[in-house]
GROMACS .gro file of C-alpha atoms in nm:
model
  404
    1UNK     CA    1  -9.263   0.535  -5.857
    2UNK     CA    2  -9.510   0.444  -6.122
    3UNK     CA    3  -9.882   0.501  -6.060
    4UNK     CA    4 -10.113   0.229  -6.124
    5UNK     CA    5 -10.459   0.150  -6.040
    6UNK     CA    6 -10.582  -0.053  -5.729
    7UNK     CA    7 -10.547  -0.388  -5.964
    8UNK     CA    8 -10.184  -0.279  -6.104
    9UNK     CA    9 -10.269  -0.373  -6.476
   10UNK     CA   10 -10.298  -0.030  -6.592
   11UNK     CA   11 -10.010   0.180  -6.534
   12UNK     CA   12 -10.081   0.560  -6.558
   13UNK     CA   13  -9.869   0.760  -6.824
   14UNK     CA   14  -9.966   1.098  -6.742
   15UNK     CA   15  -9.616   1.347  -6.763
   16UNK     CA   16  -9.706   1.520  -6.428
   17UNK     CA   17  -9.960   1.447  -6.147
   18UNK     CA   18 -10.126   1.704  -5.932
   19UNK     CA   19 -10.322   1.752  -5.631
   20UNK     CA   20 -10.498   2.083  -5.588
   21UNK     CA   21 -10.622   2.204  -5.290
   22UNK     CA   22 -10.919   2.482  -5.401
   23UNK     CA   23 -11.163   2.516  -5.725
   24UNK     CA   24 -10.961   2.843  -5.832
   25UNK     CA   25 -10.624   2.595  -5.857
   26UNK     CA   26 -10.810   2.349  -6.043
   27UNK     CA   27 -10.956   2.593  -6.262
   28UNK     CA   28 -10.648   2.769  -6.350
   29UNK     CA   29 -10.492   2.368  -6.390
   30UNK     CA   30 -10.709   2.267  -6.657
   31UNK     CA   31 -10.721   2.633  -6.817
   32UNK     CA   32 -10.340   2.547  -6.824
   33UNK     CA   33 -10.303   2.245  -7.013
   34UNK     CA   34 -10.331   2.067  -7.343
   35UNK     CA   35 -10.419   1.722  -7.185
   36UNK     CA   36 -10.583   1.655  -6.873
   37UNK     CA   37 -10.753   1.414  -6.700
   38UNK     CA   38 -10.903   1.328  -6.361
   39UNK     CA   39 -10.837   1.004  -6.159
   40UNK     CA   40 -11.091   0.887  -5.909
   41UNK     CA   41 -10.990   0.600  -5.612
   42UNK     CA   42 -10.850   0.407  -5.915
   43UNK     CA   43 -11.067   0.099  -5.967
   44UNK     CA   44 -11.115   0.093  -6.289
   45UNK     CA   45 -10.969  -0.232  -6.452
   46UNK     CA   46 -10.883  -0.058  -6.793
   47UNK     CA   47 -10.754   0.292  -6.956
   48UNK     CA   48 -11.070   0.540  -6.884
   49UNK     CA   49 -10.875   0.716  -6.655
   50UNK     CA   50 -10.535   0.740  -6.818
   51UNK     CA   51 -10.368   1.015  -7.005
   52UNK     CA   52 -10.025   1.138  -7.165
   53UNK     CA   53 -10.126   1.468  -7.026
   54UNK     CA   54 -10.135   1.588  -6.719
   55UNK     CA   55 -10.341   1.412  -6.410
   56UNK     CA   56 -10.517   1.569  -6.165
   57UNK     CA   57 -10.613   1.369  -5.789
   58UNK     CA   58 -10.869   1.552  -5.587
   59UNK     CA   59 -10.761   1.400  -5.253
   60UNK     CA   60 -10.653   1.746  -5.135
   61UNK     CA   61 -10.933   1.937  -5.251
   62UNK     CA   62 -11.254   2.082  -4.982
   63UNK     CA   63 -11.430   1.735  -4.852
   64UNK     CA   64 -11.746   1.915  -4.650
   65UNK     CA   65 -12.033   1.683  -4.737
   66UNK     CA   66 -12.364   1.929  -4.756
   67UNK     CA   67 -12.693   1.754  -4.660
   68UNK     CA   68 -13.057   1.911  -4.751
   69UNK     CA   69 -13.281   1.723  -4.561
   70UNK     CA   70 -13.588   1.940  -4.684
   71UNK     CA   71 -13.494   1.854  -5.073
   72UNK     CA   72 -13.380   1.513  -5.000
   73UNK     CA   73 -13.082   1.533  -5.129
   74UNK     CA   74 -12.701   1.569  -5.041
   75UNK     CA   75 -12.374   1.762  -5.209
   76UNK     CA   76 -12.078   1.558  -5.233
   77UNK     CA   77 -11.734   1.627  -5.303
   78UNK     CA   78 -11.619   1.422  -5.636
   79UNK     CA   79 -11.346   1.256  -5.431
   80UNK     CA   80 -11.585   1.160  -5.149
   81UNK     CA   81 -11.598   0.728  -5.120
   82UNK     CA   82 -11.955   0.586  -5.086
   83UNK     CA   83 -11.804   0.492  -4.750
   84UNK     CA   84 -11.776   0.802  -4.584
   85UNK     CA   85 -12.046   0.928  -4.737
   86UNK     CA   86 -12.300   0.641  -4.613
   87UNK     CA   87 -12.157   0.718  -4.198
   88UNK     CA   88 -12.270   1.060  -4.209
   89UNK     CA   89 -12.622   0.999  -4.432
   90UNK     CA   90 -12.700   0.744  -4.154
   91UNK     CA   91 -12.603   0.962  -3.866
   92UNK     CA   92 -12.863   1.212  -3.996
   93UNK     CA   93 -13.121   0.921  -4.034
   94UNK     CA   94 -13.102   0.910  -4.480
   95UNK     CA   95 -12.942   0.666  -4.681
   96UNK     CA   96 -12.921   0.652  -5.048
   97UNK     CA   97 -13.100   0.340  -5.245
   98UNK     CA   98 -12.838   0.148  -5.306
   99UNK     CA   99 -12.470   0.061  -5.317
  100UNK     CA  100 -12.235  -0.120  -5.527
  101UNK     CA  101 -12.068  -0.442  -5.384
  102UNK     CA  102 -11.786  -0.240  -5.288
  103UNK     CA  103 -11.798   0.107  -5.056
  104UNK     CA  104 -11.421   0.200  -5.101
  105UNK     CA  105 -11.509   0.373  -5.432
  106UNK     CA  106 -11.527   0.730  -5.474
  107UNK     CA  107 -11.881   0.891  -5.613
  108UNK     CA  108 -11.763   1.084  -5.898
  109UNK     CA  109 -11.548   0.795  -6.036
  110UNK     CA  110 -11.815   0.537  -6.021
  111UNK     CA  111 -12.081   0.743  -6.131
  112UNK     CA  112 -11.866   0.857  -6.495
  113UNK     CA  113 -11.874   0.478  -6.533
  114UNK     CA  114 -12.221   0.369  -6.458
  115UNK     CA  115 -12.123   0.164  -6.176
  116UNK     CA  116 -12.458  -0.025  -5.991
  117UNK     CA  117 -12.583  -0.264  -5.706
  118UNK     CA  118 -12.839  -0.486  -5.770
  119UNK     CA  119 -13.226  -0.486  -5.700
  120UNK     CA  120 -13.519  -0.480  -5.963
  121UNK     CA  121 -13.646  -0.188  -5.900
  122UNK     CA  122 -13.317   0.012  -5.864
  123UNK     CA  123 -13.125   0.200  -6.084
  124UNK     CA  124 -12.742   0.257  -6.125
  125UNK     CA  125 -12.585   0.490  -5.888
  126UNK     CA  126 -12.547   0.767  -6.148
  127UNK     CA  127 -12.916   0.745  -6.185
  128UNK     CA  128 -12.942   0.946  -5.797
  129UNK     CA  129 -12.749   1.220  -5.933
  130UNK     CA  130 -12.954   1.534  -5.958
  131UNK     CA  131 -12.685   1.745  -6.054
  132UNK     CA  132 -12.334   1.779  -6.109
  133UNK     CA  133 -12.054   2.066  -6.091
  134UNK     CA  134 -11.717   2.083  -6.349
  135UNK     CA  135 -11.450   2.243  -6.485
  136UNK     CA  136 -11.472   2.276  -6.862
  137UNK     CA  137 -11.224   2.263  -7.105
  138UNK     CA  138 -11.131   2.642  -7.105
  139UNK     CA  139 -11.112   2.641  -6.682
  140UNK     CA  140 -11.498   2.743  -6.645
  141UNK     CA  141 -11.741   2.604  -6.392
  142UNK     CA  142 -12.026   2.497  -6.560
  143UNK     CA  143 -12.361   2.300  -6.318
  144UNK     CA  144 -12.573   2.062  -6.521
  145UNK     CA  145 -12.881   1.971  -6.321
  146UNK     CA  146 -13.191   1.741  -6.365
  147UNK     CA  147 -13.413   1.882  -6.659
  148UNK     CA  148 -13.088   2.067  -6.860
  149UNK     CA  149 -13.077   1.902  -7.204
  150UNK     CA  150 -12.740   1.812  -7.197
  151UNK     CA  151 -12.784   1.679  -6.802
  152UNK     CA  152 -12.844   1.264  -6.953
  153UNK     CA  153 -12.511   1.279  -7.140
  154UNK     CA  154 -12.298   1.458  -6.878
  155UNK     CA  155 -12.346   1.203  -6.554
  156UNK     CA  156 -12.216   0.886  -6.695
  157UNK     CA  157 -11.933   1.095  -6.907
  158UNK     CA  158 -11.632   0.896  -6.900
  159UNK     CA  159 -11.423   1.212  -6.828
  160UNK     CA  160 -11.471   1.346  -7.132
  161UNK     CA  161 -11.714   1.685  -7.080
  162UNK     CA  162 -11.445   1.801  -6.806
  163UNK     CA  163 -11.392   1.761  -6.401
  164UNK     CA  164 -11.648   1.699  -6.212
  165UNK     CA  165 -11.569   1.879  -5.883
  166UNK     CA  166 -11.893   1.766  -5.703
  167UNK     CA  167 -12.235   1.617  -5.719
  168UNK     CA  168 -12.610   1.670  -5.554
  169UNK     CA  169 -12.741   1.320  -5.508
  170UNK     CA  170 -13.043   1.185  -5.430
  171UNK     CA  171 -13.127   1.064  -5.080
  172UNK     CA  172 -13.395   0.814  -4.839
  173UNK     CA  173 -13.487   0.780  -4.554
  174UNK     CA  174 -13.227   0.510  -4.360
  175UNK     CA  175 -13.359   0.199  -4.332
  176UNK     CA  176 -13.224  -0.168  -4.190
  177UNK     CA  177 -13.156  -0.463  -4.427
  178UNK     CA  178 -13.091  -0.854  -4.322
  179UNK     CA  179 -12.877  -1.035  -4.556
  180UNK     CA  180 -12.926  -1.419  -4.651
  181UNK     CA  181 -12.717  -1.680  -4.842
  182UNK     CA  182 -12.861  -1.953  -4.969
  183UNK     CA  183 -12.650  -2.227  -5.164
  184UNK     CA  184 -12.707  -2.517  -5.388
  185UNK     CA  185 -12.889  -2.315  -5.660
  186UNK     CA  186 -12.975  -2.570  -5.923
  187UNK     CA  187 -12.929  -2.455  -6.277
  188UNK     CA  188 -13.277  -2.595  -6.329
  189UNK     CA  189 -13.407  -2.302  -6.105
  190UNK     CA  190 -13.308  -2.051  -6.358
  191UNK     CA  191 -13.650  -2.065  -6.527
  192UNK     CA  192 -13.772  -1.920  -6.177
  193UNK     CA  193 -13.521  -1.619  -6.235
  194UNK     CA  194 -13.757  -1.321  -6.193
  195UNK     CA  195 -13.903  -1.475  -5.881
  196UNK     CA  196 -13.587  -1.526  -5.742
  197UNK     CA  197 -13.450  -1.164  -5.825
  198UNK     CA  198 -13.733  -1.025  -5.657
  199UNK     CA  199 -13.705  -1.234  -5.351
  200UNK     CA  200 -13.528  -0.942  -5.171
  201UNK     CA  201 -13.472  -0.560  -5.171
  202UNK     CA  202 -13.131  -0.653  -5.349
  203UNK     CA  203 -13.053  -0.999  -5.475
  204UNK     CA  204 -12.715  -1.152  -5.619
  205UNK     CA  205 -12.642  -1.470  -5.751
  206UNK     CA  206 -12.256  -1.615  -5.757
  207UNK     CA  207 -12.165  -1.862  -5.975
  208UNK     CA  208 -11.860  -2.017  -6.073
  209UNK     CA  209 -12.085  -2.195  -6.393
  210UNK     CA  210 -12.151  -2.498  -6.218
  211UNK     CA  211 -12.171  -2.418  -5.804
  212UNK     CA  212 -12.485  -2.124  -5.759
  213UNK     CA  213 -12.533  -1.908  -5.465
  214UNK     CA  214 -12.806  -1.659  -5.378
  215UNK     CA  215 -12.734  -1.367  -5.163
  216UNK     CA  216 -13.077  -1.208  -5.053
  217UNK     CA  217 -13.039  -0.848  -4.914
  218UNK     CA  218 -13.410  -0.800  -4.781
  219UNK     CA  219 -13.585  -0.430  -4.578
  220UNK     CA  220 -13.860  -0.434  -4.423
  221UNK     CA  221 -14.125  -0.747  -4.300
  222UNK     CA  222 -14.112  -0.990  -4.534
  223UNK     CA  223 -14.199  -1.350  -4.518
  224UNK     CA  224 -13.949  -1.648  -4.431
  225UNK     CA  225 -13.851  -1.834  -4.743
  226UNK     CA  226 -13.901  -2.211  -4.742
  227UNK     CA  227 -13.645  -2.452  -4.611
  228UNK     CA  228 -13.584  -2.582  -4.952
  229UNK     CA  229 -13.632  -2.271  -5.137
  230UNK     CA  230 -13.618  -2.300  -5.553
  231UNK     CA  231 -13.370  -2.631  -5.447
  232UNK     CA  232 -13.141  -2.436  -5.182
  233UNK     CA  233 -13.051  -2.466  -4.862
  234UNK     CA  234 -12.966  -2.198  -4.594
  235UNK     CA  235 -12.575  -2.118  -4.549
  236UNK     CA  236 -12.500  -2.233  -4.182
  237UNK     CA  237 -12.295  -1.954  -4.151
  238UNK     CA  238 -12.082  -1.630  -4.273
  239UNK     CA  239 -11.973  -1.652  -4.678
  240UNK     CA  240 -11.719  -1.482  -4.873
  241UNK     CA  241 -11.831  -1.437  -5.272
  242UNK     CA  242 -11.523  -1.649  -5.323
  243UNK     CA  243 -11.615  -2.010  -5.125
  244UNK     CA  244 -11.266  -2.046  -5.057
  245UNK     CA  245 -11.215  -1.713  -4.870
  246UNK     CA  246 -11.289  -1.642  -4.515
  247UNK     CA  247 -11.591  -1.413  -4.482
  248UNK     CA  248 -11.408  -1.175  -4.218
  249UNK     CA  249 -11.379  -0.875  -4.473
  250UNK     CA  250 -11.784  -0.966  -4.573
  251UNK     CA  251 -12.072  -0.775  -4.433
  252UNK     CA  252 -12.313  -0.943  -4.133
  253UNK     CA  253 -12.512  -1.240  -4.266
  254UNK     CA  254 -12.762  -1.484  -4.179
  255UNK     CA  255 -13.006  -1.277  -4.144
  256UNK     CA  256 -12.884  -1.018  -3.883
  257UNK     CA  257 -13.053  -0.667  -3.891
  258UNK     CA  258 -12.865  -0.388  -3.898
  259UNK     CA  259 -12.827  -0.025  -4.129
  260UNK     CA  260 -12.833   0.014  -4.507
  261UNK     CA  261 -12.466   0.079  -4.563
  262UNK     CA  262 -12.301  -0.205  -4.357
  263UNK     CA  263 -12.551  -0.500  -4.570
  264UNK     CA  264 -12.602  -0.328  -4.915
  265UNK     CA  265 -12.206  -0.367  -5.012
  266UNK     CA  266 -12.074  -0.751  -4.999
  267UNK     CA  267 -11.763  -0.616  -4.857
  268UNK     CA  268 -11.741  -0.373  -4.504
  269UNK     CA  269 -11.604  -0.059  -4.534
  270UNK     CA  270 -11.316  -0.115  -4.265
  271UNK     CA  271 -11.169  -0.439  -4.480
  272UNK     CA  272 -11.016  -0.397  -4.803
  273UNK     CA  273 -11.200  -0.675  -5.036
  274UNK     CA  274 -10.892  -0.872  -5.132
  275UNK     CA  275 -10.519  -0.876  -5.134
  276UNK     CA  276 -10.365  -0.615  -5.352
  277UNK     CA  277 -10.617  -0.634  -5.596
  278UNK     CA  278 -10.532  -0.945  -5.742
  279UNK     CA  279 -10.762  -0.974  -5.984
  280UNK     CA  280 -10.929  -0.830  -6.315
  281UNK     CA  281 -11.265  -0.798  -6.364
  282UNK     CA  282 -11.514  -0.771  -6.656
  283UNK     CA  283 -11.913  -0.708  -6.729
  284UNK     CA  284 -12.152  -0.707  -6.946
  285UNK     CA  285 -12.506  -0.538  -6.929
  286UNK     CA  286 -12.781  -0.747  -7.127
  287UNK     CA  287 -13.191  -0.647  -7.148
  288UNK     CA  288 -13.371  -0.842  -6.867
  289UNK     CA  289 -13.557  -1.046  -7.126
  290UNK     CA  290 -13.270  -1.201  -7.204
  291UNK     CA  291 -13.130  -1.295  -6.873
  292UNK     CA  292 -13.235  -1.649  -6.913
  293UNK     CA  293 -13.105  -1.745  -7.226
  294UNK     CA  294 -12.796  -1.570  -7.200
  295UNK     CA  295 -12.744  -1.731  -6.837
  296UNK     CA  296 -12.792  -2.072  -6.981
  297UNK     CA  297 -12.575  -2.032  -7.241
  298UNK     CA  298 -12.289  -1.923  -7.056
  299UNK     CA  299 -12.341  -2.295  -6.792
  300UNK     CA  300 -12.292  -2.422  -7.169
  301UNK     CA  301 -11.981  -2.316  -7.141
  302UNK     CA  302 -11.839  -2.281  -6.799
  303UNK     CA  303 -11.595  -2.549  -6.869
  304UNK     CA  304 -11.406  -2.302  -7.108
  305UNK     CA  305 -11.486  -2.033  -6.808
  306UNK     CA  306 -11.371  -2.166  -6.493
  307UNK     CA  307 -10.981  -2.207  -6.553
  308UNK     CA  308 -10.987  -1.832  -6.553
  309UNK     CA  309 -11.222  -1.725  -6.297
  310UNK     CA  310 -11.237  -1.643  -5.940
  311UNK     CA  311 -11.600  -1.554  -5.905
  312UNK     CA  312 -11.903  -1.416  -6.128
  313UNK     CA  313 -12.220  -1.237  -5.971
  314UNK     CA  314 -12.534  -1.201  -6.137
  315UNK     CA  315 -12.706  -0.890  -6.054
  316UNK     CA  316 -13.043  -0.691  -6.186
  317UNK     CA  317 -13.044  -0.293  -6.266
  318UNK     CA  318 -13.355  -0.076  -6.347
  319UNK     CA  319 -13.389   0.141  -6.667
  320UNK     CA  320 -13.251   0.506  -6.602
  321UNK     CA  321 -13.203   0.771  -6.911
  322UNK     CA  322 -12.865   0.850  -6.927
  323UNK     CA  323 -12.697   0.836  -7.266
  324UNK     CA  324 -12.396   0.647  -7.194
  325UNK     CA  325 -12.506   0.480  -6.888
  326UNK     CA  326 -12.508   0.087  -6.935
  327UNK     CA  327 -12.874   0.062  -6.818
  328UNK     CA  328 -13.026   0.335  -7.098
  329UNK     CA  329 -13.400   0.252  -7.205
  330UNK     CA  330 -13.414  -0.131  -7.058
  331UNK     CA  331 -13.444  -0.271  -6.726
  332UNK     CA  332 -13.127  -0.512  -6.722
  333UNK     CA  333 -12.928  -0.783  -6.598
  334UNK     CA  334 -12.510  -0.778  -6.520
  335UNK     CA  335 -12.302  -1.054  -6.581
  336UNK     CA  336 -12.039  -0.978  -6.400
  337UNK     CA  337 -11.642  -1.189  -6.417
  338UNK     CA  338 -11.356  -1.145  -6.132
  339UNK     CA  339 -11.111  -1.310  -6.323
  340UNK     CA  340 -10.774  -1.454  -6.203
  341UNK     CA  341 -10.456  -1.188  -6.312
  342UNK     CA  342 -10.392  -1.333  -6.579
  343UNK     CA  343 -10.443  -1.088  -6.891
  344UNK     CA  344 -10.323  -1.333  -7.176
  345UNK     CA  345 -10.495  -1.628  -7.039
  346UNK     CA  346 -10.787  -1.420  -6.985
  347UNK     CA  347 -10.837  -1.215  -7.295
  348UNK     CA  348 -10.945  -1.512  -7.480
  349UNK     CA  349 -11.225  -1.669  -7.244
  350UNK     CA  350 -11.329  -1.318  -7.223
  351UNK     CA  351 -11.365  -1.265  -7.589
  352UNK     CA  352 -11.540  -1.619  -7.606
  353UNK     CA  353 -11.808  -1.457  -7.364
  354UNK     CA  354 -11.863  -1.139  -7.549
  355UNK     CA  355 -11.893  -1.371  -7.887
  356UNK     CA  356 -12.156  -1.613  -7.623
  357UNK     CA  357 -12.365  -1.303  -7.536
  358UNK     CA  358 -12.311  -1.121  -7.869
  359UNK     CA  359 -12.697  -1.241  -7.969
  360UNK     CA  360 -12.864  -1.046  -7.623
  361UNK     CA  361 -12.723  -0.684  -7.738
  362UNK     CA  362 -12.479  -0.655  -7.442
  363UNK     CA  363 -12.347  -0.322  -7.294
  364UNK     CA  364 -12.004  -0.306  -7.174
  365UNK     CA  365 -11.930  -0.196  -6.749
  366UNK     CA  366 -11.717   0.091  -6.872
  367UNK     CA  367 -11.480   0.062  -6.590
  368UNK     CA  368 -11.379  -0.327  -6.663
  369UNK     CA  369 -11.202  -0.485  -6.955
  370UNK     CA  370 -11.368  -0.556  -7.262
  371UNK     CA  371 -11.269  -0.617  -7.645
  372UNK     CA  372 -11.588  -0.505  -7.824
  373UNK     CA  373 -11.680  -0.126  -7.849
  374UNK     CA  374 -12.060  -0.048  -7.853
  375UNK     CA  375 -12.188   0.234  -8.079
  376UNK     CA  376 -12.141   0.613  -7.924
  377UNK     CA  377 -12.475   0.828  -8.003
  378UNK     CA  378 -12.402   1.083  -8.190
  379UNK     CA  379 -12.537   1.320  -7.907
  380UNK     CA  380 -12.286   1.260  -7.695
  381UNK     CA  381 -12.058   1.273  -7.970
  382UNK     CA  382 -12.173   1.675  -8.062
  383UNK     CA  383 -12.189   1.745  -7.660
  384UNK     CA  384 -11.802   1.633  -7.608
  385UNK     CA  385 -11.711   1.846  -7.918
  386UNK     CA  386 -11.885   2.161  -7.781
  387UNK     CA  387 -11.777   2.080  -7.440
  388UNK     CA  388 -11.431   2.026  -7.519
  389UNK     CA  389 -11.357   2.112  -7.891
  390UNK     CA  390 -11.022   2.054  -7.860
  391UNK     CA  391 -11.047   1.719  -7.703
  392UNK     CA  392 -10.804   1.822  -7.402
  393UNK     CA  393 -11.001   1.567  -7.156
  394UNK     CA  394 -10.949   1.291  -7.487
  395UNK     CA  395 -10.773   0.981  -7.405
  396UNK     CA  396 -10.721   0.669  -7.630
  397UNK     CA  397 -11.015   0.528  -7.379
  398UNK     CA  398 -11.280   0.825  -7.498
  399UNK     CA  399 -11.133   0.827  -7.858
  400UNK     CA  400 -11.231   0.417  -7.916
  401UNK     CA  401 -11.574   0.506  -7.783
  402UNK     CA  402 -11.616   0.819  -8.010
  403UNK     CA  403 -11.483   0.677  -8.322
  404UNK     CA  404 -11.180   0.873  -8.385
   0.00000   0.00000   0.00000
């Protein structure tokens, strides 16, 4: 049987998979082999994760979750999904500040990618990490925490440094959220963007280039929003991201309180978001100054778009400093494409975006598809050689980003 990831356009080539069960099994592993990689819940839409080598799942490793109340923080297994993780944070009354639209993802995986939420004043998920345990290339453990000099280039890594085994994240206190739609966006109302980003602790907007939603995710006491609010009206009840879906697999709406983790993600943790993942997806990462312009000129060409596309979301993504993370240096906005599985017809439209948004200086989601390859920095280029001088966690993913 061939493994694939959850979308089944990437089929894995690695010679042997394995699942070990302790650190001293994993080290030995990788001390092992000439080619190795790790491979997280699989929802990556391209090759990051691949290899020719050998692949190594952590499903069967230790799972104990270890929460520090006193330091605010929590040790996670790398295999551990946001899901799980979120139940027992909120059983102990801490939550962490955000979560992506999805909760089936595992931490480790979505953190080497720079995978985010949304809300202005929130960074990517990798940005919580306050340190992080791996194997190196020669079977060591090696911990890189907050404050090391090579901690900014080893979070959002790609895979390439080694195996991350677990991670110490940042945590809050719990707190509830209430979750709006509001529909009938008017294209107009983009020139009110900032306003209508910060309307809520976490704010959305899906568009399929022409139709506009707003989904509002809002803590605390905050103000009602006005019947006919930047030209929208209230969704009279449940929505799916796709308007054609039902909204059973979609977290509570209209305005219903309840905990962090079961309004942050669009999707619950007990439904699986779609089919089989029937889809492909894409992003790009562009500075918030640009988030008008670039959003107006992709409604210039949403006729081009929409053949292709299920869904795109709009989301916003504070600064952090890690080197390969998306969000390095400049407060951004994602443009983010679920596209229909249809890789020929797709690649096209999808280079005609890049070429649209070429003039904003976008970043690439490094777990989605893309064409063009941003610039590595050369520090991260002269940390993966002394990390792994042999390039035994290299891929043909890792090898495009670092030039050779």
């Amino acid at each position: 049987m061939t493994l694939s990831n959850w979308a089944g356009n990437t089929a894995f080539r690695a010679s042997d998979v394995h699942h070990p069960s302790s650190l001293d099994e994993l080290r030995r592993l990788v001390a092992g082999s000439a080619r190795i990689r790790a491979l997280g819940s699989g929802h990556s839409f391209n090759d990051v994760a691949d290899t020719t080598g050998d692949l190594v799942v952590l499903d069967r490793m230790p799972d104990a979750v270890e929460i520090d109340r006193a330091a605010a923080q929590v040790r996670v297994p790398a295999r551990t999904t946001y899901a799980r993780l979120a139940r027992q944070l909120d059983a102990h009354g801490l939550a962490l500040a955000n979560l992506a639209s999805l909760p089936h993802i595992s931490v480790a995986g979505s953190v080497a990618t720079g995978t985010h939420g949304s809300g202005d004043a929130i960074p990517s998920l990798a940005a919580a990490v306050s340190s992080l345990d791996l194997v190196t290339a020669d079977g060591s453990p090696l911990t890189l925490a907050r404050g090391d000099a090579d901690f900014p280039g080893a979070v959002v890594a790609l895979g390439a440094l080694g195996i991350v085994t677990s991670l110490t994240l940042d945590v809050v206190p719990a707190f509830e959220v209430r979750q709006y739609v509001r529909e009938g966006l008017p294209v107009e109302a983009l020139a009110h963007f900032d306003a209508i980003m910060a309307a809520g602790y976490s704010v959305s907007l899906f568009t399929d280039w022409r139709d506009t939603r707003v989904w509002l995710k809002r803590a605390g006491e905050q103000p009602e929003l006005p019947a006919d609010w930047y030209g929208t009206r209230p969704a009279d009840g449940p929505r799916h991201p796709l308007p054609a879906m039902p909204a059973g697999p979609c977290t509570t709406q209209l305005g219903v309180p309840g905990p962090w983790h079961e309004r942050l993600p669009h999707f619950r943790a007990d439904f699986e978001p779609s089919g089989a993942g029937d889809e492909l997806q894409s992003e790009l990462i562009l500075p918030r100054e640009h988030a008008v312009a670039a959003l107006r000129a992709l409604f210039a060409i949403g006729e081009r778009i929409r053949p292709v596309l299920h869904i795109s979301e709009v989301r916003t993504v504070a600064a952090d400093d890690l080197w390969l993370s998306p969000f390095h240096g400049r407060d951004s906005v994602g443009v983010h494409f679920t596209w229909i599985k249809d890789p020929e017809g797709v690649r096209p439209v999808l280079e005609l975006v890049e070429e649209t948004l070429a003039p904003f200086a976008p970043r690439p989601h490094w777990g989605k598809l893309f064409t063009r390859w941003p610039s590595c920095p050369e520090r991260f280029r002269s940390l993966a050689r002394r990390l792994d001088p042999e390039g035994k966690f290299a891929n043909d993913f890792t090898r495009r980003l670092l030039g050779e």
